CSV table of C-alpha atoms (C1' of nucleotides) and ligand atoms in Angstrom, one decimal:
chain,number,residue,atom,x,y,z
A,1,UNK,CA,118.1,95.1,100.3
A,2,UNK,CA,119.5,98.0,98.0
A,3,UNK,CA,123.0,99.7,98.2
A,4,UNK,CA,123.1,98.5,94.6
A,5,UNK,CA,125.8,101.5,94.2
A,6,UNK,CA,127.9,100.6,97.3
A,7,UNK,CA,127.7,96.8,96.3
A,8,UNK,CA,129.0,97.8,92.7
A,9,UNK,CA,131.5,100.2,94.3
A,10,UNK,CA,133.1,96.9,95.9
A,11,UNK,CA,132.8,94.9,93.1
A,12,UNK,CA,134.2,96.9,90.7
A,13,UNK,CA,137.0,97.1,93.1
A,14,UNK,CA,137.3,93.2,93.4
A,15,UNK,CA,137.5,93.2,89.6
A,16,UNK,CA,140.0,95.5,89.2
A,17,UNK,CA,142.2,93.7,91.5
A,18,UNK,CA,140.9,90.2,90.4
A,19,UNK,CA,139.7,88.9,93.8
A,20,UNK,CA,136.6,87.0,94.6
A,21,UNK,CA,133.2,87.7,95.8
A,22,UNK,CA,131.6,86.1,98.7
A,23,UNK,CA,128.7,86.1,100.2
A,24,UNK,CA,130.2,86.8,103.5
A,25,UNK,CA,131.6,90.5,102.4
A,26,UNK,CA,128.1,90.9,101.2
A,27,UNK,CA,126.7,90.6,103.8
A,28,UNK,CA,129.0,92.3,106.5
A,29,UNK,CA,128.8,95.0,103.6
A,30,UNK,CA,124.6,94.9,103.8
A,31,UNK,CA,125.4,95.3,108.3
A,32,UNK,CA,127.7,98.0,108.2
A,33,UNK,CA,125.6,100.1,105.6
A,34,UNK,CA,122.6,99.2,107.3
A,35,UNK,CA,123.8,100.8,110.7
A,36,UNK,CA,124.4,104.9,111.0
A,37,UNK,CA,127.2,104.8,113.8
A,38,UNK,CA,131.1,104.8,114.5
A,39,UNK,CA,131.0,101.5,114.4
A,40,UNK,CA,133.7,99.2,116.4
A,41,UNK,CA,134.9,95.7,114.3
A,42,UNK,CA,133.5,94.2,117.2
A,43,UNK,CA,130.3,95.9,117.4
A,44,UNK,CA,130.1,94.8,113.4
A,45,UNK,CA,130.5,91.3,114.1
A,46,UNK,CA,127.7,90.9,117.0
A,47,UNK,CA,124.9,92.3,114.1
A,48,UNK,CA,126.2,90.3,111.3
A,49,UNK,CA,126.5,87.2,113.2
A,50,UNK,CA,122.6,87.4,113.8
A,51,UNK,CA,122.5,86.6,109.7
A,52,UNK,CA,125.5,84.4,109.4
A,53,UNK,CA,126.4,83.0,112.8
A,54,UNK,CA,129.5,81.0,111.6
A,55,UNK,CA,131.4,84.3,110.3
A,56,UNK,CA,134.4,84.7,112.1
A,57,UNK,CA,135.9,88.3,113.3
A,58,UNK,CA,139.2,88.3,111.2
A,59,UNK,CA,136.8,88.6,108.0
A,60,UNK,CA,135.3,91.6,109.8
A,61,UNK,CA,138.7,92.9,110.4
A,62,UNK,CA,139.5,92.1,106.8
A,63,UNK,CA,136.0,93.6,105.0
A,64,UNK,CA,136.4,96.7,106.7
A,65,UNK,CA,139.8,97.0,105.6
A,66,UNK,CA,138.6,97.1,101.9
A,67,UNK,CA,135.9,98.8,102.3
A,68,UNK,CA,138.0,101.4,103.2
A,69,UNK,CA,140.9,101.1,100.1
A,70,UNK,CA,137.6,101.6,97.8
A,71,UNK,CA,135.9,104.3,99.4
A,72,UNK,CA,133.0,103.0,101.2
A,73,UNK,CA,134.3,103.7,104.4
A,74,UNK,CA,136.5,105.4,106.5
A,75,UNK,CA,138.2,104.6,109.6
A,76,UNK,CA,137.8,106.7,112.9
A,77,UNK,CA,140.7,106.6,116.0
A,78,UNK,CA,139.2,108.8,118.3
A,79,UNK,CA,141.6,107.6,121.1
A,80,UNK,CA,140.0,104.7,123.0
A,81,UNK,CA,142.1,102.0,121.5
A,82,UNK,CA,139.5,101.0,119.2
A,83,UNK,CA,139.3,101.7,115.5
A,84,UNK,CA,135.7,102.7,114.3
A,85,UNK,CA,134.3,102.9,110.7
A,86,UNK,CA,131.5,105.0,109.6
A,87,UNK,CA,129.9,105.5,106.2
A,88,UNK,CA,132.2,107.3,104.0
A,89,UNK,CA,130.4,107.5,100.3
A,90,UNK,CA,128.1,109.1,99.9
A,91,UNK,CA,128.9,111.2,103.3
A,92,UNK,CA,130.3,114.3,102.8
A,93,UNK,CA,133.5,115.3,105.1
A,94,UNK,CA,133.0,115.9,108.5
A,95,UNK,CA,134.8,116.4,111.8
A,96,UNK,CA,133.4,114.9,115.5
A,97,UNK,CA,132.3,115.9,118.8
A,98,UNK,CA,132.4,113.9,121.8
A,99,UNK,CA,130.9,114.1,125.0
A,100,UNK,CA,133.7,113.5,127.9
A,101,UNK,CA,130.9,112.7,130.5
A,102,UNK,CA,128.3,110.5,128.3
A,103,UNK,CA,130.7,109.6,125.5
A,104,UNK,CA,128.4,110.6,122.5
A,105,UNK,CA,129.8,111.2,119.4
A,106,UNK,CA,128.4,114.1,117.5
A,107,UNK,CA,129.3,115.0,114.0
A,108,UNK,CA,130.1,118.6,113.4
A,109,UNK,CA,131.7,120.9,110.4
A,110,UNK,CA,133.0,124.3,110.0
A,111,UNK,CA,133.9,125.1,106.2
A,112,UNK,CA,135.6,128.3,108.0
A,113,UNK,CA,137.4,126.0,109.7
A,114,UNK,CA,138.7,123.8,107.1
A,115,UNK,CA,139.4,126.8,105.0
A,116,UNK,CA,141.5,128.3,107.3
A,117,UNK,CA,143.7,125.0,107.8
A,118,UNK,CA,144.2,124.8,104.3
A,119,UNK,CA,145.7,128.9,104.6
A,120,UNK,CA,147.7,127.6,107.4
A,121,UNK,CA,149.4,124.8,105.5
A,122,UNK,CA,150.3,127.1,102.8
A,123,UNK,CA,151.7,129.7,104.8
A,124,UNK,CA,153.7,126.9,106.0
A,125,UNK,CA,154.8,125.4,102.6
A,126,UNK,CA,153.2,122.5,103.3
A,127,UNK,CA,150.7,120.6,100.4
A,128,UNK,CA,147.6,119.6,103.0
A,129,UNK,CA,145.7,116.0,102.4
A,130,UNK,CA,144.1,115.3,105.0
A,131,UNK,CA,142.8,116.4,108.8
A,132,UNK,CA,141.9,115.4,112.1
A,133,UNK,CA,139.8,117.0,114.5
A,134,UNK,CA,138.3,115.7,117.4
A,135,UNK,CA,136.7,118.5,120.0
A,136,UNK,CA,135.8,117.4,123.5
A,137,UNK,CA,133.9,118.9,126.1
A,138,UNK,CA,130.0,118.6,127.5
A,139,UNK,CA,127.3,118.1,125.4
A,140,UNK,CA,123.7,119.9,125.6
A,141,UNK,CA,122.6,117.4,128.3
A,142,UNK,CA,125.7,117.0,129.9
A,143,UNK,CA,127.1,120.2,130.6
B,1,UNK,CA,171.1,121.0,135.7
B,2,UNK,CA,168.6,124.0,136.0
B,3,UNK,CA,164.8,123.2,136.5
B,4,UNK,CA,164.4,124.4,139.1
B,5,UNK,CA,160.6,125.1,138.2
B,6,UNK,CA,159.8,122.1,137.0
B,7,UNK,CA,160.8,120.1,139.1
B,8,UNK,CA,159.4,122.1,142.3
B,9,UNK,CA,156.1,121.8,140.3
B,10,UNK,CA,156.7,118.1,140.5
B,11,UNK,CA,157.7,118.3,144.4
B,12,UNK,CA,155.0,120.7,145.2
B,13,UNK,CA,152.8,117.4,143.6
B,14,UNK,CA,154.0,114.8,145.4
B,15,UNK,CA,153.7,116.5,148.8
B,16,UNK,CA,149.9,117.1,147.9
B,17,UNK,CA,148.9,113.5,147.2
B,18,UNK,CA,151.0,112.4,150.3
B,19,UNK,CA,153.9,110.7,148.0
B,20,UNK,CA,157.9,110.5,148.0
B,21,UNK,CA,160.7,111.8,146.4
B,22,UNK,CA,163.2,109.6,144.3
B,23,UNK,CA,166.3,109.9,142.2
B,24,UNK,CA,164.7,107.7,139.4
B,25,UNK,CA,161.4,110.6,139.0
B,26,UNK,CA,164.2,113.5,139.0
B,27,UNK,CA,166.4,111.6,136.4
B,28,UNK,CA,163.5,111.0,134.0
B,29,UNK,CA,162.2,114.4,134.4
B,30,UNK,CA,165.5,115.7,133.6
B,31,UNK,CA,166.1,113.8,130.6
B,32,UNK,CA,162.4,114.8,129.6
B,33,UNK,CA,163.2,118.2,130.1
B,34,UNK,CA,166.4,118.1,128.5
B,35,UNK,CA,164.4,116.5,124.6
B,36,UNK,CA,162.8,119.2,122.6
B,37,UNK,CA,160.6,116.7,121.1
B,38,UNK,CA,157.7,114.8,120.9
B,39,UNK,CA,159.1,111.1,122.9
B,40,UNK,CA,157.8,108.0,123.1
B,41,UNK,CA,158.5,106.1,126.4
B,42,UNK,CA,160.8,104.0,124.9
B,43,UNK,CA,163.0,106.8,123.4
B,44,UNK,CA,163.3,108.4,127.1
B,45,UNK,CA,163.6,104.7,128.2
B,46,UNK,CA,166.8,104.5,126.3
B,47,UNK,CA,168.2,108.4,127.1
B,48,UNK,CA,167.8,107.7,130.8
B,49,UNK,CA,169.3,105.1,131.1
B,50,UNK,CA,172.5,106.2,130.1
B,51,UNK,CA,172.4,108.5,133.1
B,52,UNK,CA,171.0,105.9,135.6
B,53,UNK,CA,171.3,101.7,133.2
B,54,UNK,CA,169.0,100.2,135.7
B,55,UNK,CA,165.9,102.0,135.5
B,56,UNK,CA,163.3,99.3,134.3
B,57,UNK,CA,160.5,100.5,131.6
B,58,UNK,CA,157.8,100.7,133.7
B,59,UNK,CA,159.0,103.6,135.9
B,60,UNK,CA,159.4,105.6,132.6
B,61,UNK,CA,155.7,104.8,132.2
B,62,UNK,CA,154.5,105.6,135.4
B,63,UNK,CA,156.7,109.1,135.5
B,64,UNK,CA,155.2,110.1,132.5
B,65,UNK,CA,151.8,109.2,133.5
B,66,UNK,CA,152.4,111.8,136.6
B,67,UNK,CA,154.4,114.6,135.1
B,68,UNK,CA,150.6,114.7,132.7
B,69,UNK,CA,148.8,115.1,135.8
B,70,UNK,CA,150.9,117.8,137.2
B,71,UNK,CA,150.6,119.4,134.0
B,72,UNK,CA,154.5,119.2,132.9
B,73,UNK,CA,153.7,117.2,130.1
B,74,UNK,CA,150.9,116.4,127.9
B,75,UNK,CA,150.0,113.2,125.8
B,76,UNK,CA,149.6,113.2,122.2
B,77,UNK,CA,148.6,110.1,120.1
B,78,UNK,CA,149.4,110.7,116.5
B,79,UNK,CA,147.9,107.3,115.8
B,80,UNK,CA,150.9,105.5,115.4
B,81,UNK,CA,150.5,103.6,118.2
B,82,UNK,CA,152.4,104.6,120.4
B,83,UNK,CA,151.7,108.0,123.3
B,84,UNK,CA,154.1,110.6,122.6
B,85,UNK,CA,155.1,113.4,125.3
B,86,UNK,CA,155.9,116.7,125.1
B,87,UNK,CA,156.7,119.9,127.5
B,88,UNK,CA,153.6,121.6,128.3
B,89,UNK,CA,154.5,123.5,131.4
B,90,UNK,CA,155.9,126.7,129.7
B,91,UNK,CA,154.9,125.8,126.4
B,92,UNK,CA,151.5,127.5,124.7
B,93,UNK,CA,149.0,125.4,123.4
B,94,UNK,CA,149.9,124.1,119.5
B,95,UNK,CA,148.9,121.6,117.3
B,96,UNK,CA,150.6,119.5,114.9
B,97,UNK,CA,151.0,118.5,111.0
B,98,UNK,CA,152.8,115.8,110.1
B,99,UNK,CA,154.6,114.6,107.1
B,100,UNK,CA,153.3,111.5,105.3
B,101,UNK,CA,156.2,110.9,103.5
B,102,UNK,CA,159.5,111.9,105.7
B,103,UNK,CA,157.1,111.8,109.2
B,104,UNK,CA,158.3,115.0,110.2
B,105,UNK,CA,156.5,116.4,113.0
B,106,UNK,CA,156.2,119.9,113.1
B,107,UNK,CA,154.0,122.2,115.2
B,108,UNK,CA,151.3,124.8,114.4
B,109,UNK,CA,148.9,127.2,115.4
B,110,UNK,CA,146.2,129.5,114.2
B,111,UNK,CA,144.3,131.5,116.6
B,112,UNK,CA,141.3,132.1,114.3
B,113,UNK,CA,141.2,128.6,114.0
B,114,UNK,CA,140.9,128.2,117.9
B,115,UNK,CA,138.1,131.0,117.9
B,116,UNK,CA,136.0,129.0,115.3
B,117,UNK,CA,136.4,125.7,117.3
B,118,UNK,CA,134.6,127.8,120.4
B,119,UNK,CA,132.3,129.2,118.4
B,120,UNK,CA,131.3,126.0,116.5
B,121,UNK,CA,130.8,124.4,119.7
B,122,UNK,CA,128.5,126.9,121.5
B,123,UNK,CA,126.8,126.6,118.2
B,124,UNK,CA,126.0,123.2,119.1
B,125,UNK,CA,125.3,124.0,122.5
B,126,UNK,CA,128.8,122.3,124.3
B,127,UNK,CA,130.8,123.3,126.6
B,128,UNK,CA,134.6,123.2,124.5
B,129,UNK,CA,137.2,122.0,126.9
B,130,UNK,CA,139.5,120.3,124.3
B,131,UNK,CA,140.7,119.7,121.0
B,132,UNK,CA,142.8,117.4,119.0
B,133,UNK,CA,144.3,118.9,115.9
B,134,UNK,CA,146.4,117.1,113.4
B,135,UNK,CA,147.0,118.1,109.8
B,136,UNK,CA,148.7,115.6,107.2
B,137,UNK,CA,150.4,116.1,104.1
B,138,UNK,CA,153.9,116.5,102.2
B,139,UNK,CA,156.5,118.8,104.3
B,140,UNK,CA,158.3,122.1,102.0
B,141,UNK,CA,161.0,119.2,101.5
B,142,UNK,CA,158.5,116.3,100.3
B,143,UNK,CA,156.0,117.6,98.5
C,1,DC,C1',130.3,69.6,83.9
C,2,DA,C1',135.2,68.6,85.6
C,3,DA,C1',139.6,70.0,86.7
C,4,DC,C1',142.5,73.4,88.3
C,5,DT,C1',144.2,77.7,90.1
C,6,DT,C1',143.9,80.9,93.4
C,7,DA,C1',141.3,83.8,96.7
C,8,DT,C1',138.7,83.5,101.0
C,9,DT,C1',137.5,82.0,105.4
C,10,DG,C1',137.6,80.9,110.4
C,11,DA,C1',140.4,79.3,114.1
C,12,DT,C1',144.0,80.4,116.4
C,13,DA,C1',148.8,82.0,117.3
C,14,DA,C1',151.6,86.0,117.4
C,15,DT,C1',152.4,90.9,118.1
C,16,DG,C1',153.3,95.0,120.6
C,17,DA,C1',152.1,98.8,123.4
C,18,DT,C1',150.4,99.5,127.8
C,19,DT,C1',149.0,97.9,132.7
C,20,DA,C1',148.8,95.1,136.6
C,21,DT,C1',151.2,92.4,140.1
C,22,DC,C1',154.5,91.6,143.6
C,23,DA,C1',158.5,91.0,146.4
C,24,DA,C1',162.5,93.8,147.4
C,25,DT,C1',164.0,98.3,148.5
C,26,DA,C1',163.9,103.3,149.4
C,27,DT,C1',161.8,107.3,151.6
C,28,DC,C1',160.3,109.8,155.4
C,29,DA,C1',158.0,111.0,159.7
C,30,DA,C1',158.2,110.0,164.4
D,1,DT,C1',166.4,103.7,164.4
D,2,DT,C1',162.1,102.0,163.6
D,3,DG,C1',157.9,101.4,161.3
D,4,DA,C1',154.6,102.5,157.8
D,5,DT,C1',154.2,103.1,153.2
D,6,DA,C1',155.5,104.5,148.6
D,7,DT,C1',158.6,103.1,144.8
D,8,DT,C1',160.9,100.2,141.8
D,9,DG,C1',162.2,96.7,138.3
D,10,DA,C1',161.1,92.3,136.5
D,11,DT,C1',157.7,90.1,134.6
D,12,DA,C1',153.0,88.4,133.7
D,13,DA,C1',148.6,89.9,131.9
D,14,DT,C1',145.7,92.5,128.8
D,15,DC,C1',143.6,93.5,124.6
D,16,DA,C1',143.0,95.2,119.9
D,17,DT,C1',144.8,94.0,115.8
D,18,DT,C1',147.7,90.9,112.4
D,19,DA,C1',149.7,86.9,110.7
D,20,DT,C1',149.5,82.1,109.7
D,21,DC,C1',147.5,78.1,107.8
D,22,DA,C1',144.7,74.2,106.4
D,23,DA,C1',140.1,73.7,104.5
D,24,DT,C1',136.9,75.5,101.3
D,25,DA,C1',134.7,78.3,97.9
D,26,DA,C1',134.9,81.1,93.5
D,27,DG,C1',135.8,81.5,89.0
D,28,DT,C1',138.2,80.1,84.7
D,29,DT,C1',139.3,77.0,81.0
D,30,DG,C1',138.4,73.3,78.1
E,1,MN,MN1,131.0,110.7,111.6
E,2,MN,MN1,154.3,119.7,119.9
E,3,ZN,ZN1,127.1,114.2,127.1
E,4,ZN,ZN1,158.4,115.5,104.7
DNA sequence: CAACTTATTGATAATGATTATCAATATCAA
DNA sequence: TTGATATTGATAATCATTATCAATAAGTTG
C-alpha cells in the first residue's frame, strides 16, 4: 500500500500529541493519498466507505482536519461552500484555475507572480505568510 | 443625500427587468453608499435600520444581491463565512491582504501582477475573465 | 493478561449563514 | 381607482460544518 512517509508523518504527529492510532485514520489516510483531486469531505467518504462501510462522515471531517495541522494536506475554499483538500507534502506550492463553464480545476504557478506579491507586501510594511489566488475564465475547450 | 449616479444606475436597472421602485432599495443603497468598507449583510442590516427599524433581514439580502448585478457592488468572500460588499461602481479594481492577527483589511494592487495573471493564463490557453486575490500576514502594527 | 485511563468513533443534534416560501402590502400603468 | 404584479418581512428550509455523547478501542501499567 506504501505512503510509509505520509503514514509516519501522522504518526509522529499522534505521538507528539499523545493520541491514538486507528485503523479508521489509516485508512481514510490510504483514500485521500490514493486519489489526485480537490477532494470534497464528502467525495472522501463515498471511496473510503467501499473499504470500511461502517465509517461515519464526522471522522472524515475530523482526519482531514489533522491531516492538515501535520502537513499532509491542505485545505482549498474556492467559493462553492464546500471545503476541498488536496495533497499538500510532497506538492510543491501552487495556485488554481477554474473553468466557469465546465468547472475544472487546473493547477497553475507563476514564481513571477509570487515574487512580485512578496515586493508588494514589503512596500506595504506588511510580513506576507501566505496567498490566495484563484483565476477564472474558459478553459482550452471551453472558451 | 447625493447619489445621484448611483442610484439612477439602480433605476435605470429596475426599469430594464420590468421591476419597481421602493423606499426600502433607496435606504439600503444609501447606507451602502454612505460605509467605506467592506460590509457584511448583517452590519448594513443594523445601520439601516436606524434610518428605517422595520426593514427585515432578507430585503438587505436581496438588495445586495441586485446592486452586484447592476454592477454597484461586488461580493468578496474572505473565507470567513460570511459575503462581504463593497463599492465597485467608481471604484478600480483592487485586491486585498488581510491581517492574521488584528484582521485588518486593507486593499492592494499591483499592475504587473495583473499583467502576469493574463499572461499566465494565455499560457495555458484560457480565456482570463477573473481573479481572486488575497494576501495574509501581520499588518506594519502586528508583525 | 487484566485493569484502567483516555482517545476515538458514529449517530445525531446544533449551528449559522444564506435561500425559499408566502400572505400582506406597495408600486405603477391603464 | 382598479387591477396586475413586484416587494416586503417573518419565518421555515437548506446545507455544510461542529459539537455532543455514550459506546468502544487503544495503549499503559503492573
Ligand atoms: Mn491543487
Ligand atoms: Mn476592497
Ligand atoms: Zn472548461
Ligand atoms: Zn494587524
Amino acid at each position: 500500500m506504501a505512503f510509509e512517509k505520509e503514514h509516519k508523518i501522522l504518526d509522529g504527529y499522534l505521538r507528539d500529541k499523545g493520541l491514538k492510532q486507528s485503523a479508521q485514520r489509516r485508512d481514510i489516510l490510504n483514500a485521500f493519498l490514493k486519489t489526485e483531486g480537490h477532494m470534497t469531505v464528502e467525495d472522501l467518504h463515498k471511496i473510503v466507505k467501499r473499504k470500511n462501510p461502517s465509517i461515519g462522515i464526522a471522522t472524515i471531517y475530523r482526519a482531514l482536519k489533522m491531516f492538515c495541522e501535520c502537513g499532509l494536506c491542505r485545505e482549498l475554499r474556492l467559493g462553492d461552500g464546500m471545503i476541498r483538500y488536496e495533497h499538500k507534502y510532497g506538492h510543491a506550492h501552487h495556485d488554481h484555475f477554474t473553468c466557469l463553464k465546465c468547472n475544472k480545476l487546473i493547477e497553475a504557478t507563476d514564481p513571477e507572480i509570487e515574487r512580485l506579491q512578496e515586493k508588494l507586501a514589503r512596500k506595504m510594511g506588511f510580513k506576507l505568510q501566505g496567498h490566495l489566488l484563484i483565476l477564472y475564465g474558459l478553459c482550452r475547450e471551453c472558451k
